Coordinates of C-alpha atoms and ligand atoms in Angstrom, one line a residue:
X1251 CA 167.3 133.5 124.9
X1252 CA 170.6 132.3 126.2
X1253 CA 172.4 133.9 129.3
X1254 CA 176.0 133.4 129.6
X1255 CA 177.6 133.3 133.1
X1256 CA 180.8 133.3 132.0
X1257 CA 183.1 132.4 128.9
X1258 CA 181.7 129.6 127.4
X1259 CA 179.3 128.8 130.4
X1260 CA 175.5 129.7 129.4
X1261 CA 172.0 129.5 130.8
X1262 CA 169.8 127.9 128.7
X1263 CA 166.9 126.8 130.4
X1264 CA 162.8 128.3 130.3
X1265 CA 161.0 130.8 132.3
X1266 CA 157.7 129.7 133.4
X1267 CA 156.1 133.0 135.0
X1268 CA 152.6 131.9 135.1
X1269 CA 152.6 129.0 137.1
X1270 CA 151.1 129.1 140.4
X1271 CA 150.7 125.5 141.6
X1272 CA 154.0 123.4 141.4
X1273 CA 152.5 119.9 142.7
X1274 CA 150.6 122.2 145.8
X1275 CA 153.2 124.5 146.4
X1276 CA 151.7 127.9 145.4
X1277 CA 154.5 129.7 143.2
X1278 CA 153.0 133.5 143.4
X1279 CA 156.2 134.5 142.0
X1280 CA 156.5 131.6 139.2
X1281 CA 159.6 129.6 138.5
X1282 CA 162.3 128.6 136.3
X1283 CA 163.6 125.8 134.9
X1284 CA 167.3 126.3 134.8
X1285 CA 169.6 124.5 132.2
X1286 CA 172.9 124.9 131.8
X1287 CA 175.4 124.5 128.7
X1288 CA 179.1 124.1 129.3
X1289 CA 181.0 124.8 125.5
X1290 CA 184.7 123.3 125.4
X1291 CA 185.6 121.3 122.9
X1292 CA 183.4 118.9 123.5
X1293 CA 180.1 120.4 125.1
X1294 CA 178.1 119.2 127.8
X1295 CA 173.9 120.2 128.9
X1296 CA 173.6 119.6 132.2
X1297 CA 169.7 119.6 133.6
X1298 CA 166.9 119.7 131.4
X1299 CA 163.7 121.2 131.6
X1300 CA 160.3 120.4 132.3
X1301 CA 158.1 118.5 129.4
X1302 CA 156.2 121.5 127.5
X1303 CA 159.6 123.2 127.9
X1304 CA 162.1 121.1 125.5
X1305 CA 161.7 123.4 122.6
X1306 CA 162.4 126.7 124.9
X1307 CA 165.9 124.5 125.4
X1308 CA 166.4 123.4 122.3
X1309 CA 166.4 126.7 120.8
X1310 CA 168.2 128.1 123.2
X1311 CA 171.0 125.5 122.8
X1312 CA 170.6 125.9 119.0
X1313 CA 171.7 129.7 119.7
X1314 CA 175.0 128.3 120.7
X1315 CA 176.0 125.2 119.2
X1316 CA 174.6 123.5 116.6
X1317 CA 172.6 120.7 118.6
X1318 CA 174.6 117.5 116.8
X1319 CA 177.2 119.1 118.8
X1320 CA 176.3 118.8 122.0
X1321 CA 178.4 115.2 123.4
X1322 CA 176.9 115.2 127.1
X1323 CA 173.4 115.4 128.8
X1324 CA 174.8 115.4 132.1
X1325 CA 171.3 114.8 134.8
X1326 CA 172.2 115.9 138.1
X1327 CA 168.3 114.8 139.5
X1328 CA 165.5 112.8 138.0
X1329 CA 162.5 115.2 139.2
X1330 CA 160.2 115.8 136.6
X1331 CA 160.4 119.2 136.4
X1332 CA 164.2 119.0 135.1
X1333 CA 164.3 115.8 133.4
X1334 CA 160.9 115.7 132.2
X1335 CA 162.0 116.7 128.8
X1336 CA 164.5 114.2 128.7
X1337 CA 162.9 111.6 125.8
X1338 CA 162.7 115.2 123.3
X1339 CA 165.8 116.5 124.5
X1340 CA 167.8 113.0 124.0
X1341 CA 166.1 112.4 120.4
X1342 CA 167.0 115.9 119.3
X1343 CA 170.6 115.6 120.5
X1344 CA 171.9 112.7 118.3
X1345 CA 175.6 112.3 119.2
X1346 CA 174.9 113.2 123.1
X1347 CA 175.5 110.6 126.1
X1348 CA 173.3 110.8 129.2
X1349 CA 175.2 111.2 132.1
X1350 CA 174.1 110.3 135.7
X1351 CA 174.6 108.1 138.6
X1352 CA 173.4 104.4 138.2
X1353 CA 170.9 105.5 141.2
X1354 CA 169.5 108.1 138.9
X1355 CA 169.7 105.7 135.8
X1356 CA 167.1 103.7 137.8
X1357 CA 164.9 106.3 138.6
X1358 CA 164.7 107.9 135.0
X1359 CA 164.1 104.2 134.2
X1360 CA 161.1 104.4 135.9
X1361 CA 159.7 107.2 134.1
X1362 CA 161.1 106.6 130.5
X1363 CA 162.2 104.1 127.8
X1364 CA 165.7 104.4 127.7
X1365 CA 166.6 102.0 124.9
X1366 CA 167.7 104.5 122.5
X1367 CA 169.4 106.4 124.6
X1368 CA 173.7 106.2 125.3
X1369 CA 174.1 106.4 128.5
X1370 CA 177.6 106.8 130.8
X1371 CA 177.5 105.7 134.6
X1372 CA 179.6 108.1 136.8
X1373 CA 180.6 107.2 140.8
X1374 CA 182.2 109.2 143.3
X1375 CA 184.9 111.2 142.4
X1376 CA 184.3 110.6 138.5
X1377 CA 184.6 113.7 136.6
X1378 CA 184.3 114.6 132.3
X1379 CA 187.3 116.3 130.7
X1380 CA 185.4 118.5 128.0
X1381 CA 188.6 120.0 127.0
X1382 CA 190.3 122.9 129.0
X1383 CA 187.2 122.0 131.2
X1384 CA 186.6 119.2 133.2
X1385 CA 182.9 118.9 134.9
X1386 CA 183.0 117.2 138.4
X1387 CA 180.3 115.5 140.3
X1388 CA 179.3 115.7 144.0
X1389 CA 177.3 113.1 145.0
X1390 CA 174.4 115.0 147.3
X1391 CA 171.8 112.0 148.2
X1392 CA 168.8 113.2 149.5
X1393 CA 169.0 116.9 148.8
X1394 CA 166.2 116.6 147.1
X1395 CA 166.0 112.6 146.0
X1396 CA 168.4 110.0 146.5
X1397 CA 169.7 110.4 143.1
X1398 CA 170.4 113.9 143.5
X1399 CA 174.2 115.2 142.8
X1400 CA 175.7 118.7 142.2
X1401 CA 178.0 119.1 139.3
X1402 CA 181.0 121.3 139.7
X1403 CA 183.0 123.0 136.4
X1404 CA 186.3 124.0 138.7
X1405 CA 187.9 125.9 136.0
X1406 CA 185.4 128.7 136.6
X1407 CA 184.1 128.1 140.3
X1408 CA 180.6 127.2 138.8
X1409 CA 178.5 124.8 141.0
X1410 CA 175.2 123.5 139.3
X1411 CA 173.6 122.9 142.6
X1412 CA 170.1 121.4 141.5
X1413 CA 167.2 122.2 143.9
X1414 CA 169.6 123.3 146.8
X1415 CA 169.8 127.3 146.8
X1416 CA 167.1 127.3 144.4
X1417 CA 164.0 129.6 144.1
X1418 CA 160.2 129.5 142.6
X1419 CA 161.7 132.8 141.2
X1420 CA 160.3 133.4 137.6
X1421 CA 161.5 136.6 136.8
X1422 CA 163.3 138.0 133.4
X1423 CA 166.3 138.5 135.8
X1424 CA 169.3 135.6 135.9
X1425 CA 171.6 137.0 138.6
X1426 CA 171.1 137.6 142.3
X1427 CA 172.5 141.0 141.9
X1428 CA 170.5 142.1 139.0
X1429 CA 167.5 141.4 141.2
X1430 CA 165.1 142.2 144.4
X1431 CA 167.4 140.6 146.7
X1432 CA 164.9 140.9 149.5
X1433 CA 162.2 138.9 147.4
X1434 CA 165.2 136.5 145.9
X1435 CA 165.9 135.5 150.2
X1436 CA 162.1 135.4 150.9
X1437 CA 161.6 132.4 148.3
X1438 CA 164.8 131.0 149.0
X1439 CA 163.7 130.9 152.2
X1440 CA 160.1 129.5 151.2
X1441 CA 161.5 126.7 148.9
X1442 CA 163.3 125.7 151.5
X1443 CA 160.9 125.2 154.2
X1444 CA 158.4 123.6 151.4
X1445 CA 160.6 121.6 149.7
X1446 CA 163.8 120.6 151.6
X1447 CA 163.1 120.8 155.0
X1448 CA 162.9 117.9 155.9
X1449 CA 165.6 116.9 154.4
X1450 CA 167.8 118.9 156.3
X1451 CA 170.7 116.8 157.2
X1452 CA 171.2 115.6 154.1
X1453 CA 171.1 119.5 152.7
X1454 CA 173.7 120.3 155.5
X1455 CA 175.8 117.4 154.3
X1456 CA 175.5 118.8 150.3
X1457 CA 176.4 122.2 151.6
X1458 CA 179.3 121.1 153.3
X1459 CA 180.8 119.2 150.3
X1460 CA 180.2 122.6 148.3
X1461 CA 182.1 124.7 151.0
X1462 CA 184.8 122.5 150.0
X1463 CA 185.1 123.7 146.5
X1464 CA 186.4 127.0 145.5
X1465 CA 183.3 128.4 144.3
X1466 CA 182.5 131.7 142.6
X1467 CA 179.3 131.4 141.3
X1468 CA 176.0 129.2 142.3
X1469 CA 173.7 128.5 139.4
X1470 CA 171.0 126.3 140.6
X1471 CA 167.7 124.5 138.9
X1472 CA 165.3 127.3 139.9
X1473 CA 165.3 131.0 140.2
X1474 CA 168.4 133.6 140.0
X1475 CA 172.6 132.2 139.7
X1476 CA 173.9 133.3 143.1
X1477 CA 177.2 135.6 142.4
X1478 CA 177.1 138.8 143.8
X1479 CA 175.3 137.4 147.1
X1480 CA 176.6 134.2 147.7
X1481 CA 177.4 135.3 151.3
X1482 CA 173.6 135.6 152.2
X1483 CA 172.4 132.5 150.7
X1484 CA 174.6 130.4 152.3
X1485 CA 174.5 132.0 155.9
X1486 CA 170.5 131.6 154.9
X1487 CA 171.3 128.2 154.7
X1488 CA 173.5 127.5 157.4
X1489 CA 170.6 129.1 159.5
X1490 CA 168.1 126.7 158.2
X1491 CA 169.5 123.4 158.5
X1492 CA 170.4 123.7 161.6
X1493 CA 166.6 124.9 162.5
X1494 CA 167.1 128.1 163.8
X1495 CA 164.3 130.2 165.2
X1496 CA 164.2 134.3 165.8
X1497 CA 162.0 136.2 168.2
X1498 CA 159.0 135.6 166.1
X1499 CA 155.7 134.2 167.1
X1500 CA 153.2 133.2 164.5
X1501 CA 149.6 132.4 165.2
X1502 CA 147.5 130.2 163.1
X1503 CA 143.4 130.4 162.7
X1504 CA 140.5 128.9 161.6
X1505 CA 137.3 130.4 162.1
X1506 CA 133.5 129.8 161.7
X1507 CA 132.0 132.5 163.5
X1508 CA 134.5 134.6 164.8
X1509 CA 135.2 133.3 168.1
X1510 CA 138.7 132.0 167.2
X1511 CA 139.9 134.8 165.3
X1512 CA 139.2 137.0 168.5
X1513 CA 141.3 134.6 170.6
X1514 CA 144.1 135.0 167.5
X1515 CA 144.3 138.4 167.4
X1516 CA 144.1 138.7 171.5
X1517 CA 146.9 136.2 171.1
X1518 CA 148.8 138.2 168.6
X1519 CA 148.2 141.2 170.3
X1520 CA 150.2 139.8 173.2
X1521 CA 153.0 138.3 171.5
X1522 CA 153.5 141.5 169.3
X1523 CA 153.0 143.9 172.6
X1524 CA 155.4 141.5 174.6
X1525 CA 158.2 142.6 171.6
X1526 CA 158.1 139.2 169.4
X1527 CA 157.7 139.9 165.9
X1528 CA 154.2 138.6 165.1
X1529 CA 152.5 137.2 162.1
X1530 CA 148.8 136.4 162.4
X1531 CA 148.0 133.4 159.7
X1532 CA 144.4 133.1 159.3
X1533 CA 144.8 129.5 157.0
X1534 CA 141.6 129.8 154.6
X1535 CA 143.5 133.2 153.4
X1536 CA 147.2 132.5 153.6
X1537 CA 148.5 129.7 151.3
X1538 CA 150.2 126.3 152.9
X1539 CA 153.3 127.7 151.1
X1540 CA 154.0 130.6 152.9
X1541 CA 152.2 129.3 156.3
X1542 CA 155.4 126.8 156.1
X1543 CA 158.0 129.8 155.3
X1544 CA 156.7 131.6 158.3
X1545 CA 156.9 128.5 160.8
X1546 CA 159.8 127.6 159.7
X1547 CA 162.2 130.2 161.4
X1548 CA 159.7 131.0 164.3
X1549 CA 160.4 130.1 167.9
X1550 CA 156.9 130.1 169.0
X1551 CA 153.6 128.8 167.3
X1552 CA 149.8 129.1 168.7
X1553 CA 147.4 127.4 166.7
X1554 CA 143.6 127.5 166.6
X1555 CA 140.5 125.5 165.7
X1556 CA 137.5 125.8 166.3
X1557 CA 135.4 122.8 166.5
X1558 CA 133.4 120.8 163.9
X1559 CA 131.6 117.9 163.8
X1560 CA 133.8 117.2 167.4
X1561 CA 136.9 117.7 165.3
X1562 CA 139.2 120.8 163.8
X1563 CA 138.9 122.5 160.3
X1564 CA 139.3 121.0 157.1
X1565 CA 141.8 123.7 156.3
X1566 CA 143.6 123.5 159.1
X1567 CA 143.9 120.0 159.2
X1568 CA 145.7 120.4 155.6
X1569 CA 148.3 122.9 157.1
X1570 CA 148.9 120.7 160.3
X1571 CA 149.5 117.5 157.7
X1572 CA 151.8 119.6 155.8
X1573 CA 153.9 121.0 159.2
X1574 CA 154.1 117.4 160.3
X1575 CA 155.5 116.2 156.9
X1576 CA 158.0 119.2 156.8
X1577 CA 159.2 118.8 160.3
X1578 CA 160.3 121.9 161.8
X1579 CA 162.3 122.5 164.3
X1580 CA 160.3 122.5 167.6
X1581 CA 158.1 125.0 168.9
X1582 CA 157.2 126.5 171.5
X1583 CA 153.7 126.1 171.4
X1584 CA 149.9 126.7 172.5
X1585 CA 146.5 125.4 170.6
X1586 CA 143.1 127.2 171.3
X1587 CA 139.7 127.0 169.7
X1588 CA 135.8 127.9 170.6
X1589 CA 133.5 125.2 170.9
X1590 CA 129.5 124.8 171.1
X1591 CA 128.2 122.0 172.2
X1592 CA 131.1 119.5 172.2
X1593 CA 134.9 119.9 172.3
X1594 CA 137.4 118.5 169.8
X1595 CA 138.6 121.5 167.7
X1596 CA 141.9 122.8 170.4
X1597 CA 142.3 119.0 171.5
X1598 CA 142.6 118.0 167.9
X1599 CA 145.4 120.8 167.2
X1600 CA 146.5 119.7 170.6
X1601 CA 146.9 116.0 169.5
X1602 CA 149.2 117.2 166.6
X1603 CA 151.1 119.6 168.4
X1604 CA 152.2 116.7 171.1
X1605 CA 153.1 114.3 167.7
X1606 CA 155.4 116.9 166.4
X1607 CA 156.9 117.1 170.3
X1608 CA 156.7 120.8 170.2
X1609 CA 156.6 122.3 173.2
X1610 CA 153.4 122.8 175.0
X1611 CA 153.3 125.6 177.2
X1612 CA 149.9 125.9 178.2
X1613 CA 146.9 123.7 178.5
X1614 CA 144.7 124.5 175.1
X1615 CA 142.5 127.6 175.3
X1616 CA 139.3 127.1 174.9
X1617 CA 135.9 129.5 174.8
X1618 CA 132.3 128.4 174.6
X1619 CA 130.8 130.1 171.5
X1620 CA 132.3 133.9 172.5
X1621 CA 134.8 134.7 174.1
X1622 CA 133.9 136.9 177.4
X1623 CA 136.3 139.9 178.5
X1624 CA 138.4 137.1 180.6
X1625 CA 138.7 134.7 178.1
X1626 CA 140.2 137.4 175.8
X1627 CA 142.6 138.5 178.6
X1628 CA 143.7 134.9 179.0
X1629 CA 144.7 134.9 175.3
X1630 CA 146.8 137.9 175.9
X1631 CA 148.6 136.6 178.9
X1632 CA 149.4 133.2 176.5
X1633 CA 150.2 135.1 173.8
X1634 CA 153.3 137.7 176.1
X1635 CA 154.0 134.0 177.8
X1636 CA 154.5 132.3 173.8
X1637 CA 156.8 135.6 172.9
X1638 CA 159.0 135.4 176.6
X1639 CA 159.4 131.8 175.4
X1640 CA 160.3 132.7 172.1
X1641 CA 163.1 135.3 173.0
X1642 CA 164.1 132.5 175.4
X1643 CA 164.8 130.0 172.1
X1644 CA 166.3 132.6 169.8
X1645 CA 168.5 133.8 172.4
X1646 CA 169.6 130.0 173.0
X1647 CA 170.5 129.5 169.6
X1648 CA 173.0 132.6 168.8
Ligands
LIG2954 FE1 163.2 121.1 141.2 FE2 163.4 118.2 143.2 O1 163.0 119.2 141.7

């Protein structure tokens, strides 16, 4: 069913609460797929949905206006899950003109057969008078793809701000202030670290062009439209683009026989007693998603493997690949891991934690298949050393 935001400005996208995997990400909250319809006298879509979705859209469109109506698909990003419905959406719109950038004509090239479709090349600074209305474009490469672009509808302060400010959010609710705003920041904060992280400059650089405009309201691709709260999403994203860390330390485990979890907990024990805020992450029962989430704003890291076949865990190899890929700001940092027979398990981590030029603060902790009284003191000491460090880096950034 259609939400309007505003006179003639309406959501009319699809709910997906059931998903939980969006390529890896885990969604435990679901998502949306937000579309958008602008009604003037001549009437623009602008997004799409993902394929499976179309005729969610359609009939939500069809609520409005009949769909020979609509003049303008308007594509602000070519990622599947908005423009995956694009070759229904197009062949049930018959007088409507796909509009995007000729970077994101190439990319949607790739994907679909485009011969049928009418299609209008915008630059920067272009905009589409739809009447009393005029929709403007941003051009916002990199935040997400390089075709990416916000569109702005001045007239009523609306920015369509794709991915950026988005959530994996998929509740009946529309509006930030009709919703858990606690759980709204929390997966703000997790799709950020997840998906835009490391795109950071380029985010900065989008958000910067939006401070610009005179916006009112902030209706992006997934999740609630940002208007009672635009104040905390964008201070959440000032914060995170320019890597900021708190007082918090988080400590990572794998385990085989228990050995390593004692050294975490010793470890978190310290941190937490030492007055960080600490959040223990064994990896084989928290997902990648929110492992990344909880790095992301953290000042200080410890991470452990044990060792197997002379190397670390599966599992935490995967979250170490994924930290390396997202880039987060530097850590302060320590790795630790038992060992039989051979090493390799805390060197491994130690390996990665060097390539990511965190900051090493102690040689890696290591125990021989239990950890004696000392070794568990040792951990303790690390872990009150990781949290003075990490009150030393929050401290620096305010
Ligand atoms: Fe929600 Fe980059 O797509």
């Amino acid at each position: 069913m259609p939400v309007s935001l505003c006179d003639g400005v309406y959501w009319v996208g699809a709910v997906d609460a059931g998903l939980r995997d969006f390529h890896g990400y885990e969604t435990d909250r679901g998502t949306t797929y937000n579309a958008y319809l602008v009604r003037d006298r001549e009437t623009a879509l602008i997004d799409t949905v993902k394929k499976g979705f179309a005729g969610t859209l359609l009939a939500n469109v069809a609520e409005i206006v009949p769909l020979d109506k609509v003049d303008w698909v308007v594509c602000n990003h070519a990622e599947p899950d908005h423009a995956g419905s694009l070759p229904e959406v197009m062949a049930a719109l018959p007088n409507a003109t796909l509009v995007c950038t000729e970077k994101c004509r190439q990319t949607l090239a790739l994907f679909f057969d485009m011969t049928a479709w009418k299609v209008r090349i915008i630059g920067p600074g272009d905009t589409l008078p739809l009447g009393d209305r005029t929709l403007e474009f941003v051009q916002t490469p990199l935040a997400h793809w390089p075709e990416s672009m916000f569109t702005f509808l001045p007239q009523d302060g609306v920015l369509f701000s794709m991915d950026a400010f988005g959530q994996h959010y998929g509740t009946p609710e529309r509006f930030d202030n009709a919703s858990d705003l606690d759980a709204v920041m929390d997966e703000a904060a997790a799709y950020y670290a997840n998906i835009l992280l490391p795109f950071g400059t380029p985010t900065a650089k989008a958000m910067a062009a939006a401070e610009k405009l005179p916006v009112r309201m902030i209706a992006p691709s997934h999740g609630v439209i940002w208007r009672g709260h635009l104040d905390r999403i964008l201070a959440g994203y000032k914060a995170w683009t320019a890597g900021a860390v708190c007082n918090k330390v988080v400590v990572l485990c794998d385990t085989m026989w228990g050995a390593t979890e004692r050294m975490a907990e010793e470890l978190a024990a310290g941190a937490a007693d030492a007055g960080a805020e600490t959040v223990l992450l064994p990896v084989r029962k928290a997902s990648l998603t929110r492992i990344a989430r909880e790095v992301m704003d953290a000042a200080a890291v410890a991470v452990g493997s044990p060792t197997v076949n002379g190397g670390i865990m599966p599992q935490m190899g995967a979250v170490l690949t994924h930290l390396q890929g997202l880039k987060p700001a530097p850590k302060a940092a320590v790795a630790f891991g038992a060992y039989g027979w051979a090493k390799g398990g805390a060197e491994g981590v130690q390996t990665v934690l060097e390539a990511m030029r965190w900051e090493i603060i102690a040689e890696p902790l290591r125990v021989q298949y239990r950890p004696t009284e000392d070794d568990l003191r040792r951990c303790r000491e690390t872990g009150a050393q990781l949290a003075q460090k990490a009150a030393e880096k929050a401290g620096a950034g305010k």
